[in-house]
Short mmCIF file of C-alpha atoms in Angstrom, two decimals:
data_model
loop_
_atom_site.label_atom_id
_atom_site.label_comp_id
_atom_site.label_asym_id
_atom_site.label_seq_id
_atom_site.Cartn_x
_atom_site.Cartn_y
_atom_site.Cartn_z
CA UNK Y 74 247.69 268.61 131.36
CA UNK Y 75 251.57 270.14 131.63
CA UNK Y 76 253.33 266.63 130.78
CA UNK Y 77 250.77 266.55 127.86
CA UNK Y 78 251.37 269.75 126.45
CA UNK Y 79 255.41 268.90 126.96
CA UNK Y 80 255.01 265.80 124.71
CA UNK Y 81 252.63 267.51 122.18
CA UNK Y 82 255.45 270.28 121.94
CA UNK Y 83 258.08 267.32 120.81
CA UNK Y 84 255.22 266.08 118.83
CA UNK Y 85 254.78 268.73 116.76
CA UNK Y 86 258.16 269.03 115.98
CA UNK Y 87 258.68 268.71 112.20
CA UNK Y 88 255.06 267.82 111.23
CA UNK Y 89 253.45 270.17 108.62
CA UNK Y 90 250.54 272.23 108.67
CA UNK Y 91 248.16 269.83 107.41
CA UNK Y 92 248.58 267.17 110.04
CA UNK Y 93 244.70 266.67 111.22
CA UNK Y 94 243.24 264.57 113.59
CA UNK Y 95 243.59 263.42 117.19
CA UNK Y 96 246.87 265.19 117.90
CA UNK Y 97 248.19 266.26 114.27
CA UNK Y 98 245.79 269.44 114.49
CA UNK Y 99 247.93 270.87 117.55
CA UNK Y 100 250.25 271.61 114.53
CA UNK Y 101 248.16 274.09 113.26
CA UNK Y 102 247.81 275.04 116.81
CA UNK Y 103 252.06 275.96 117.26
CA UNK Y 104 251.74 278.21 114.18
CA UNK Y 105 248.74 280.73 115.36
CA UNK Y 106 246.15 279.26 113.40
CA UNK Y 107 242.97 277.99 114.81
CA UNK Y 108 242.70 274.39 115.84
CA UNK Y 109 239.40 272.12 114.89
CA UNK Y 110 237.76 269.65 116.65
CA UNK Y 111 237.87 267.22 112.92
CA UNK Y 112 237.71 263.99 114.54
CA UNK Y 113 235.92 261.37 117.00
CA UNK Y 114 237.18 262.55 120.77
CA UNK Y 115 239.00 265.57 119.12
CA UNK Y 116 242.76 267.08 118.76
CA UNK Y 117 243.79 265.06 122.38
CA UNK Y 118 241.97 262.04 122.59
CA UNK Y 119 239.24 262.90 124.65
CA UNK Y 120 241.44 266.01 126.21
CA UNK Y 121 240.18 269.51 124.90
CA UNK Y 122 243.01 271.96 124.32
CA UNK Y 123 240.97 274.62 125.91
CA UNK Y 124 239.85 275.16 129.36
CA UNK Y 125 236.20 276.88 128.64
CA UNK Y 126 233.75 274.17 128.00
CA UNK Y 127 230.35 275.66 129.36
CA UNK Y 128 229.35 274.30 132.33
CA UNK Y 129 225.73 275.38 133.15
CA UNK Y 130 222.83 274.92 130.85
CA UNK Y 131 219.10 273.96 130.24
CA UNK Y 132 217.78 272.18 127.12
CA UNK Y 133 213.77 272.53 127.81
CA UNK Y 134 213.99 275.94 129.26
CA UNK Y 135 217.26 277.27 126.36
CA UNK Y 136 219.35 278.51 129.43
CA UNK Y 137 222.68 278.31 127.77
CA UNK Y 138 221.74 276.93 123.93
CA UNK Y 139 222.90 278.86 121.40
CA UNK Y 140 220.69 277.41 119.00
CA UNK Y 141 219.50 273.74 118.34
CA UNK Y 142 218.46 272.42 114.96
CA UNK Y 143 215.82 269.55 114.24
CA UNK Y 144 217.34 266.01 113.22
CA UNK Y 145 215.04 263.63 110.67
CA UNK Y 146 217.09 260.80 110.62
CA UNK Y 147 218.67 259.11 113.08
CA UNK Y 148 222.79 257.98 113.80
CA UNK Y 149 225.08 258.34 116.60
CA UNK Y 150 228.19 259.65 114.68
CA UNK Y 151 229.73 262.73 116.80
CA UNK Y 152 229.76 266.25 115.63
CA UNK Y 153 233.49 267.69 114.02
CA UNK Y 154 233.93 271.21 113.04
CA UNK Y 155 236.37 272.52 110.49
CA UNK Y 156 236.29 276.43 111.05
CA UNK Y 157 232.77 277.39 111.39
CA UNK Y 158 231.20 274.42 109.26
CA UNK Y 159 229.95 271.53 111.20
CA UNK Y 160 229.61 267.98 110.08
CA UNK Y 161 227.17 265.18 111.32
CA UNK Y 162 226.07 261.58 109.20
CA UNK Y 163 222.91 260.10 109.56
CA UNK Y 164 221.48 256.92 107.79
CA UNK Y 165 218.23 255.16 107.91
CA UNK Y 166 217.73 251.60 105.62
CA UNK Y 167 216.90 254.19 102.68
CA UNK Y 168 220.62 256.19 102.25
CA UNK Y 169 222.99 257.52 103.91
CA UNK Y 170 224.26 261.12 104.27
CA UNK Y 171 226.66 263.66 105.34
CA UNK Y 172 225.38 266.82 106.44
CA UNK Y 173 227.10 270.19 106.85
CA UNK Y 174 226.32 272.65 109.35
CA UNK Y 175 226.65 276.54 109.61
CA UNK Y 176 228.15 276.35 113.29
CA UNK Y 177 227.20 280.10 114.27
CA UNK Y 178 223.67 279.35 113.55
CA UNK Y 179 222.63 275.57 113.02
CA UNK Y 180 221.93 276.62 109.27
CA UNK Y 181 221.91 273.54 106.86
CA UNK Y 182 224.49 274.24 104.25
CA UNK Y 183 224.10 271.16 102.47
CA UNK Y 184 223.20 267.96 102.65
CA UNK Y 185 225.19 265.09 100.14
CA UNK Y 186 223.55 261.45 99.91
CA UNK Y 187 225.93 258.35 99.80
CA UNK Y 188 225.74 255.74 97.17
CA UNK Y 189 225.65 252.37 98.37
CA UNK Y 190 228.78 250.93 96.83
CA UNK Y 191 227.32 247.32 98.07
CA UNK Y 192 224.54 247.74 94.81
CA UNK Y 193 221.93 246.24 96.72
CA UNK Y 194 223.63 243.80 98.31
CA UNK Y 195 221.42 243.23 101.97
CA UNK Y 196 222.74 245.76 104.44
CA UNK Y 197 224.06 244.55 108.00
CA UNK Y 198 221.76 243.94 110.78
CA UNK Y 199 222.47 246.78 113.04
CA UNK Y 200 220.34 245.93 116.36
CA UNK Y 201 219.11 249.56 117.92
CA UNK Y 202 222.64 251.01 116.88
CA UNK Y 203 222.50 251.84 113.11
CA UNK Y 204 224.28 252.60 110.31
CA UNK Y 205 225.95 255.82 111.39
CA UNK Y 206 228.09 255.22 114.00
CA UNK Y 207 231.45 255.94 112.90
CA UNK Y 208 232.11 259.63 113.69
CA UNK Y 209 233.49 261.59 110.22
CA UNK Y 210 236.82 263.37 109.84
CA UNK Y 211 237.74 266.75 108.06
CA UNK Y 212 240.84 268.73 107.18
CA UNK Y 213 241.50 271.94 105.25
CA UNK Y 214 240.51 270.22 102.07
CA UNK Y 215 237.67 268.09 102.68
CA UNK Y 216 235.20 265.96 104.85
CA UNK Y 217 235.64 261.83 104.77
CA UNK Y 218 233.12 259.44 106.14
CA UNK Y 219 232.37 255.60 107.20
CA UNK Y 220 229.41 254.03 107.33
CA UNK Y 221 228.34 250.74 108.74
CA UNK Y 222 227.45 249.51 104.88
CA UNK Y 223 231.41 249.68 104.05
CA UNK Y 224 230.96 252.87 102.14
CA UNK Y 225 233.62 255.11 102.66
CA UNK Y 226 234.39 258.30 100.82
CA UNK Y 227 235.67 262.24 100.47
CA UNK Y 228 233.39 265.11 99.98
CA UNK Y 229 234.88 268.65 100.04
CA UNK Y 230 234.00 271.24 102.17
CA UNK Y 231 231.12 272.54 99.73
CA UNK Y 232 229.90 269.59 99.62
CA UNK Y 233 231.42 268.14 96.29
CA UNK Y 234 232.24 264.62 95.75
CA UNK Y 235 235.66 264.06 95.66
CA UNK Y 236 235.95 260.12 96.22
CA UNK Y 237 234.36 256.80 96.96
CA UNK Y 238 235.32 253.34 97.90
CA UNK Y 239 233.59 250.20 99.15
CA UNK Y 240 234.90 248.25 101.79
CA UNK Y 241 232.46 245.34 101.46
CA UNK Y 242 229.97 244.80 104.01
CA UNK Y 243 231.20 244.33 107.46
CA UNK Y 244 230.58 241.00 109.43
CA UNK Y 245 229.99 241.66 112.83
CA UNK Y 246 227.35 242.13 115.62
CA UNK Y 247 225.62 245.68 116.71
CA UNK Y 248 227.16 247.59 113.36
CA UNK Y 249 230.18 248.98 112.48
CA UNK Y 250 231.32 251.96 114.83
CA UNK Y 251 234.90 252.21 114.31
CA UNK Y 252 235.54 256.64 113.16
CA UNK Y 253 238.51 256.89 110.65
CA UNK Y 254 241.36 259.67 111.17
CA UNK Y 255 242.76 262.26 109.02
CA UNK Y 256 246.51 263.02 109.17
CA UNK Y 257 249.15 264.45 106.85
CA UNK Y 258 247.48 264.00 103.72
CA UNK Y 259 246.66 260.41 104.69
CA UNK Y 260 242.97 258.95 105.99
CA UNK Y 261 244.14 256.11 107.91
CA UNK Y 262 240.76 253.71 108.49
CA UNK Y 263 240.28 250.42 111.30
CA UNK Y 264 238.18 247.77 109.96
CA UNK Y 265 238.22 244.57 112.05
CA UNK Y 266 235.42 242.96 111.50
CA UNK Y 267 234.87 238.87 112.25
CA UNK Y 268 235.66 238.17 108.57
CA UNK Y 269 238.76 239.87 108.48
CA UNK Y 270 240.85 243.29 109.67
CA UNK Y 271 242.64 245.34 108.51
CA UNK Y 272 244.03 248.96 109.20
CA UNK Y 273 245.06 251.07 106.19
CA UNK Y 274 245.65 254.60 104.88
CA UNK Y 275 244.53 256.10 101.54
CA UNK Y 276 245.36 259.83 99.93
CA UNK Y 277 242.79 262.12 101.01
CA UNK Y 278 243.26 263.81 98.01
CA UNK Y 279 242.16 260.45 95.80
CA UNK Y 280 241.37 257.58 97.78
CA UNK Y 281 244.27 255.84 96.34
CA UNK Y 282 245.72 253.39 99.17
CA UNK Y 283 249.04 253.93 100.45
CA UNK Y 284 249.23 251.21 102.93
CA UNK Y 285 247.52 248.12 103.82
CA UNK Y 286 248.26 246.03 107.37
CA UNK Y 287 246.03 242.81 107.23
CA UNK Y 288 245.04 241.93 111.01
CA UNK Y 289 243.59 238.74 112.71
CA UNK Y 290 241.96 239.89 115.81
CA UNK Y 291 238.79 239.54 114.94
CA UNK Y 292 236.12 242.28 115.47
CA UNK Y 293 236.29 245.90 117.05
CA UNK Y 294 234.57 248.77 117.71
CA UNK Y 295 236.77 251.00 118.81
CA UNK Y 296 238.30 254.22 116.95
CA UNK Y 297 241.94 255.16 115.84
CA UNK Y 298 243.65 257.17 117.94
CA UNK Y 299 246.99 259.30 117.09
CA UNK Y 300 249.27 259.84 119.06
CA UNK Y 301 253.17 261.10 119.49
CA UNK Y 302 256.00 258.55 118.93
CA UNK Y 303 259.45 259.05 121.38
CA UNK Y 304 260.74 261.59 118.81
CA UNK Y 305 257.59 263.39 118.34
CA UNK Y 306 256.26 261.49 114.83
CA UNK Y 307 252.65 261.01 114.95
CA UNK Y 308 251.47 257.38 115.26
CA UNK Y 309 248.36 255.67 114.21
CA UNK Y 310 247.16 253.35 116.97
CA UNK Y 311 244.45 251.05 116.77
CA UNK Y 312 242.71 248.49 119.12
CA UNK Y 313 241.35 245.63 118.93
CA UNK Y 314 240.53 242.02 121.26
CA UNK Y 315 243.85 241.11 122.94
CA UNK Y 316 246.15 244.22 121.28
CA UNK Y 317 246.60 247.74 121.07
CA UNK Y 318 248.97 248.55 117.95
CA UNK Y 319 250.77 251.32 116.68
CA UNK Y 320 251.60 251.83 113.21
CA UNK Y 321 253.92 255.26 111.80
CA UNK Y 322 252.46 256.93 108.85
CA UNK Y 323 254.34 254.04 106.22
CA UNK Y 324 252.41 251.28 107.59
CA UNK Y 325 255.19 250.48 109.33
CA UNK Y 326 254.49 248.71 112.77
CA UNK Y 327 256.11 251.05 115.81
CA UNK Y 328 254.75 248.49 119.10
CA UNK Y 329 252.28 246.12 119.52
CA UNK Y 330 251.32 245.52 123.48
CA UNK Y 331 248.50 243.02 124.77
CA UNK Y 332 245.21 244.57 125.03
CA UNK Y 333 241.95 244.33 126.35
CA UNK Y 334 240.19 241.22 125.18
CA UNK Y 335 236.67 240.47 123.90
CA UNK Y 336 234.47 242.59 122.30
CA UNK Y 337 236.28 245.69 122.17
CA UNK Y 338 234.63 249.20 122.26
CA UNK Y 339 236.16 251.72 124.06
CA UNK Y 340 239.11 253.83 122.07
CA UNK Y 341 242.61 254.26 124.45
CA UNK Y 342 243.29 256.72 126.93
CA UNK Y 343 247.17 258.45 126.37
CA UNK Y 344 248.46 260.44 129.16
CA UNK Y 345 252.80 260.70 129.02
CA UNK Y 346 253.92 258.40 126.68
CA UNK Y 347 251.46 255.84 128.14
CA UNK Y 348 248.73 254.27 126.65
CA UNK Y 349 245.73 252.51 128.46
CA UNK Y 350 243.39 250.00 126.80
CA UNK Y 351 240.39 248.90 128.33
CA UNK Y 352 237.26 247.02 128.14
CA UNK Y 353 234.39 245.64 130.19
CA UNK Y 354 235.00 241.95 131.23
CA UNK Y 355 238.44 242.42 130.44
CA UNK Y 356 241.21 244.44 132.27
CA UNK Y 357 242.53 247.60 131.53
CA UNK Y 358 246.03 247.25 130.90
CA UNK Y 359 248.78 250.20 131.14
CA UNK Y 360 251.79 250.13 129.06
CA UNK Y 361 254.85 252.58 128.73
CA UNK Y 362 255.65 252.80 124.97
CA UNK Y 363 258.03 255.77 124.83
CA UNK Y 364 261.57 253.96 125.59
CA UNK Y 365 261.04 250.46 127.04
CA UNK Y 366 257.82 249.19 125.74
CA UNK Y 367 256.39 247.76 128.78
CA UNK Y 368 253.05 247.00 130.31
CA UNK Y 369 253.31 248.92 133.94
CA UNK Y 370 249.94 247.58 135.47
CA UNK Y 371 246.59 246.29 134.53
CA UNK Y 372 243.56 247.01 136.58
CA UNK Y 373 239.86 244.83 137.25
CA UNK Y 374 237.30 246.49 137.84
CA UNK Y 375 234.20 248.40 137.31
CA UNK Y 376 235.19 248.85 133.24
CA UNK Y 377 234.40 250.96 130.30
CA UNK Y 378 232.27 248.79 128.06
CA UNK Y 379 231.49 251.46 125.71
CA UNK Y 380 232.35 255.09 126.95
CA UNK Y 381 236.17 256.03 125.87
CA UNK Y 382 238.54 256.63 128.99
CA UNK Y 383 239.91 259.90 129.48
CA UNK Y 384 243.23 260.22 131.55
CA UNK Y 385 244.56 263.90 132.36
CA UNK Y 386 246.98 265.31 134.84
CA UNK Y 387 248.06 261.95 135.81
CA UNK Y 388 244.64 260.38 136.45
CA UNK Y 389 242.25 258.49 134.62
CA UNK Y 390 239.03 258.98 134.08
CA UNK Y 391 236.26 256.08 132.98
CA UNK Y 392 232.60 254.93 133.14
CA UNK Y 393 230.15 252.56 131.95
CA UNK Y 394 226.12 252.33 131.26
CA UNK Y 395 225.50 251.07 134.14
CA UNK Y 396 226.80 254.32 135.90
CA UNK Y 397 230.24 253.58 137.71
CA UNK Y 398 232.55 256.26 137.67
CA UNK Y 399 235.82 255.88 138.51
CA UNK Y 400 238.90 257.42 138.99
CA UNK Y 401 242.45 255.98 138.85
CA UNK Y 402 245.88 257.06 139.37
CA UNK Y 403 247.40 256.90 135.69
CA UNK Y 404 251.00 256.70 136.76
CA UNK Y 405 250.21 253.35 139.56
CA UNK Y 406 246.89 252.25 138.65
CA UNK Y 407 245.45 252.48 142.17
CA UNK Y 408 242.12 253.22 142.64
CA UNK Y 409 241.31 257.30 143.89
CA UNK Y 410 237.26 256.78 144.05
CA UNK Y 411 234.07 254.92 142.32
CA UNK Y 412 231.05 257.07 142.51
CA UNK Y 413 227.83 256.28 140.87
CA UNK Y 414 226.07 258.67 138.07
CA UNK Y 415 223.66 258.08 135.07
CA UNK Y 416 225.30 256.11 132.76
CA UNK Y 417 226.21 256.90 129.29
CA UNK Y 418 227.55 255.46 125.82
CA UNK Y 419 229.39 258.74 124.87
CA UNK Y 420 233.33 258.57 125.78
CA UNK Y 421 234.46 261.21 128.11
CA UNK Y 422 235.75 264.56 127.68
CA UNK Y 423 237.81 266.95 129.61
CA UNK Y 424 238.41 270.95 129.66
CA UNK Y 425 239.16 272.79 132.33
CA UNK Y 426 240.22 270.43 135.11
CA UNK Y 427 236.01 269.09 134.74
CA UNK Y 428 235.44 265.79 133.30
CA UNK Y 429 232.31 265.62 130.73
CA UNK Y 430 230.20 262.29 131.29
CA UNK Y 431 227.01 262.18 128.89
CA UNK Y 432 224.24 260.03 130.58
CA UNK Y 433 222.13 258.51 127.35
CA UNK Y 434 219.11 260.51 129.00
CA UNK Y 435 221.03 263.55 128.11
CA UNK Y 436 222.24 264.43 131.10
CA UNK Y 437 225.56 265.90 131.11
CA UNK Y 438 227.29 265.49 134.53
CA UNK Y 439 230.44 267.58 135.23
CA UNK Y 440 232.94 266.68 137.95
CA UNK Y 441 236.13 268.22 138.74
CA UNK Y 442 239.31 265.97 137.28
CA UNK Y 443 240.84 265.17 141.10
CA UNK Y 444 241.48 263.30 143.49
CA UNK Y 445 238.73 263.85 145.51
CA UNK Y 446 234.71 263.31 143.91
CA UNK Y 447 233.50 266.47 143.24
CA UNK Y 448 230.11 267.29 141.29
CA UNK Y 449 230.25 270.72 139.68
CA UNK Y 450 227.01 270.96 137.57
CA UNK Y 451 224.15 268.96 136.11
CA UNK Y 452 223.02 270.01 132.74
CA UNK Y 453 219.70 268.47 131.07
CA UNK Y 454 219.06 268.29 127.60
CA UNK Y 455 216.00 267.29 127.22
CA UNK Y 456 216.17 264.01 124.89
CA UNK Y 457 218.54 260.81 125.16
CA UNK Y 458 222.19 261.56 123.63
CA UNK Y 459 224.55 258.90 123.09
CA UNK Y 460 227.23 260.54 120.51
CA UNK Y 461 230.18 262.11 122.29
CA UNK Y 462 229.92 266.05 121.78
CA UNK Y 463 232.66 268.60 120.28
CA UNK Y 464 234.27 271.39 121.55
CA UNK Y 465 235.59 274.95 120.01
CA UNK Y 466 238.48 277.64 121.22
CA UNK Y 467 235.10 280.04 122.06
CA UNK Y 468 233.80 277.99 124.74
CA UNK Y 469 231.09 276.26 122.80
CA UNK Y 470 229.95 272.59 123.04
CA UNK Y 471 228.34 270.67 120.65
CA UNK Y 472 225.89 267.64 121.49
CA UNK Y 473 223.95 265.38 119.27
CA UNK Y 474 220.84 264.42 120.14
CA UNK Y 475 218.18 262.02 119.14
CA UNK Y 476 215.75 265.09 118.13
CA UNK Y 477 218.59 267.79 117.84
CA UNK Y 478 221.36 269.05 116.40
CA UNK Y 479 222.73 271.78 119.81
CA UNK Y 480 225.10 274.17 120.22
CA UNK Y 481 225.70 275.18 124.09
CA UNK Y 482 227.28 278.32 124.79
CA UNK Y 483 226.17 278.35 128.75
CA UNK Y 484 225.68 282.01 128.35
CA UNK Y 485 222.15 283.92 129.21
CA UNK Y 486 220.28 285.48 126.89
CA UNK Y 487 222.42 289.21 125.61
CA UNK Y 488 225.37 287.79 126.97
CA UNK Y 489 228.20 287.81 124.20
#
């Protein structure tokens, strides 16, 4: 994680305290004040600033659960946390909602239905996947969501709506999944769908839009990611079949490198100024964009179809549904190891030196980030999970389920 932290350090370089999102909160971070986990994959793309993640607990017997709270309605959104309030979605063919958490405790602190800016117009056919998929963002002022109808919008922090726009409904198969990303004032939103794409940014403050990129590439699922530029600026990176594209925060286009092709899930991988795309019947594809923009290497094999890559001191880190883990060297692209676990839809995680792999039967298998395969823990939950969990500076962990709401602390009863 050193050459990380080296680039975050230029990174945060002249960006202000309200930088959120996938790299912007490490701002917050330089200063002394706390950093959130406020967006799909958190502050590193998939790399948790702290090194405390629990790593043994039970779900039927409450060996390590803080607390779990029941869920009504289902979605697959992940969890973010701004401070100690939480923030989930949920949506059924009735409404959709955002729903804020007391994170000590798994209290409800309110709960704030979505109008359907579509007016009745038929809602997407969403297979098994629904209508909640896009993970929600927060920042010092406010909460924003997604939702597969097109709906997005602001609520703040109390739950008061600030906000809303509609997108129009999105054309495209198994629903809409791609999570918007909060930084510097600006909610910067993917939506490539088959009838068009676009990527653009609005004022968190009022939903007016700042800038607007129209795309061709068809539909995607994956998330935005953002990341540092060569001088440290943050960059808003999104991708899609056959590119992954940066944009700075004036819509301006920074690189645009070939991609994975075909129905593209999985969000990037960024480990040292290099960015990896992948995706399953595709390649994954390496490619230096600090200096020379180059592609390095691309790689064929067992792929992430769905489950985000993780890459951390200088390997990478990916699996699939079908249970193939495997382990690259991020700097040459040469296979370390393919081992085979329960497979997952979550993206990976890592804290630690451990990567986090979510099986959908709730299984969360640890394994130490090296060279060598090496299982640390097995953790049931108890019910299927398919949302990628959260992480705090205390140690806990955060997992939807398809019952539950948890929080995992991996501490015994009386333990503080």
């Amino acid at each position: 994680m050193t050459r990380w932290l080296s680039y975050l350090h230029v990174f945060l370089v002249g960006w202000t305290l309200a930088a959120q999102a996938c790299g912007g909160e490490l701002a917050a971070a330089s200063a002394g004040t706390p950093v959130h986990w406020n967006c799909f994959r958190g502050p590193l793309c998939g790399v948790s600033p702290w090194d405390n993640a629990p790593v043994a607990w039970d779900g039927p017997t409450g060996k390590g659960v803080r607390w779990k709270t029941p869920l009504k309605i289902p979605g697959v959104s992940s969890p973010v946390l701004w401070g100690d309030r939480l923030f989930i979605t949920e949506a059924d063919d009735r409404e959709r909602a955002v729903l804020a958490f007391d994170a000590r405790d798994g209290k409800l602190l309110w709960r704030r239905v979505v109008a359907d800016g579509g007016e009745g117009a038929p809602l997407p056919a969403v297979s098994d996947y629904g209508l909640a998929m896009p993970t929600a963002t927060c920042d010092a002022n406010g909460v924003y969501t997604l939702f597969g109808t097109g709906d997005l919008g602001a609520f703040s922090l109390d739950g008061e709506p600030q906000w809303r726009m509609f997108l129009k409904r999105p054309i495209l198969g198994y629903g809409f999944a791609s999570s918007p990303c909060a930084v510097n004032h600006l909610l910067c939103v993917q939506y490539d769908h088959h009838a068009s794409g676009r990527v653009f940014a609005v004022d968190t403050a009022t939903g007016k839009i700042i800038w607007d990129r129209e795309r061709s590439r068809g539909a995607s699922w994956s998330s935005l990611m953002i990341v540092p530029d060569v001088d440290g600026k943050p960059l808003v990176v999104a991708n899609a079949n056959g590119s992954t594209t940066a944009y700075d925060l004036t819509g301006e286009m920074a690189w645009d490198v070939d991609g994975a092709t075909g129905e593209v899930a999985p969000s990037p991988a960024w480990w040292d100024g290099r960015v990896y795309a992948v995706n399953v019947g595709s390649r994954l594809y390496c490619h230096r964009v600090h200096g020379t923009v180059e592609q390095l290497w691309d790689y064929v094999g067992r792929l992430s179809e769905t489950a985000s890559p993780v890459a951390v001191d200088g390997l990478l880190f990916m699996t699939n549904a079908n249970g193939f883990f495997t382990c690259l060297d991020a700097t040459t692209g040469e296979r370390v190891w393919t081992e085979r676990i329960a497979g997952g839809y979550a993206s990976l995680l890592s804290s630690g030196g451990r990567i986090y792999a979510l099986a959908r039967n709730g299984t969360m298998q640890i394994v130490a980030a090296e060279r060598t395969y090496r299982p640390i823990a097995t953790c049931a939950l108890g019910e299927d999970a398919d949302a990628t969990p959260a992480m705090t500076a205390d140690g806990r962990m955060f997992i939807r389920g398809s019952k539950h709401l948890w929080c995992i602390d991996g501490k015994t009863p009386g333990e503080p």
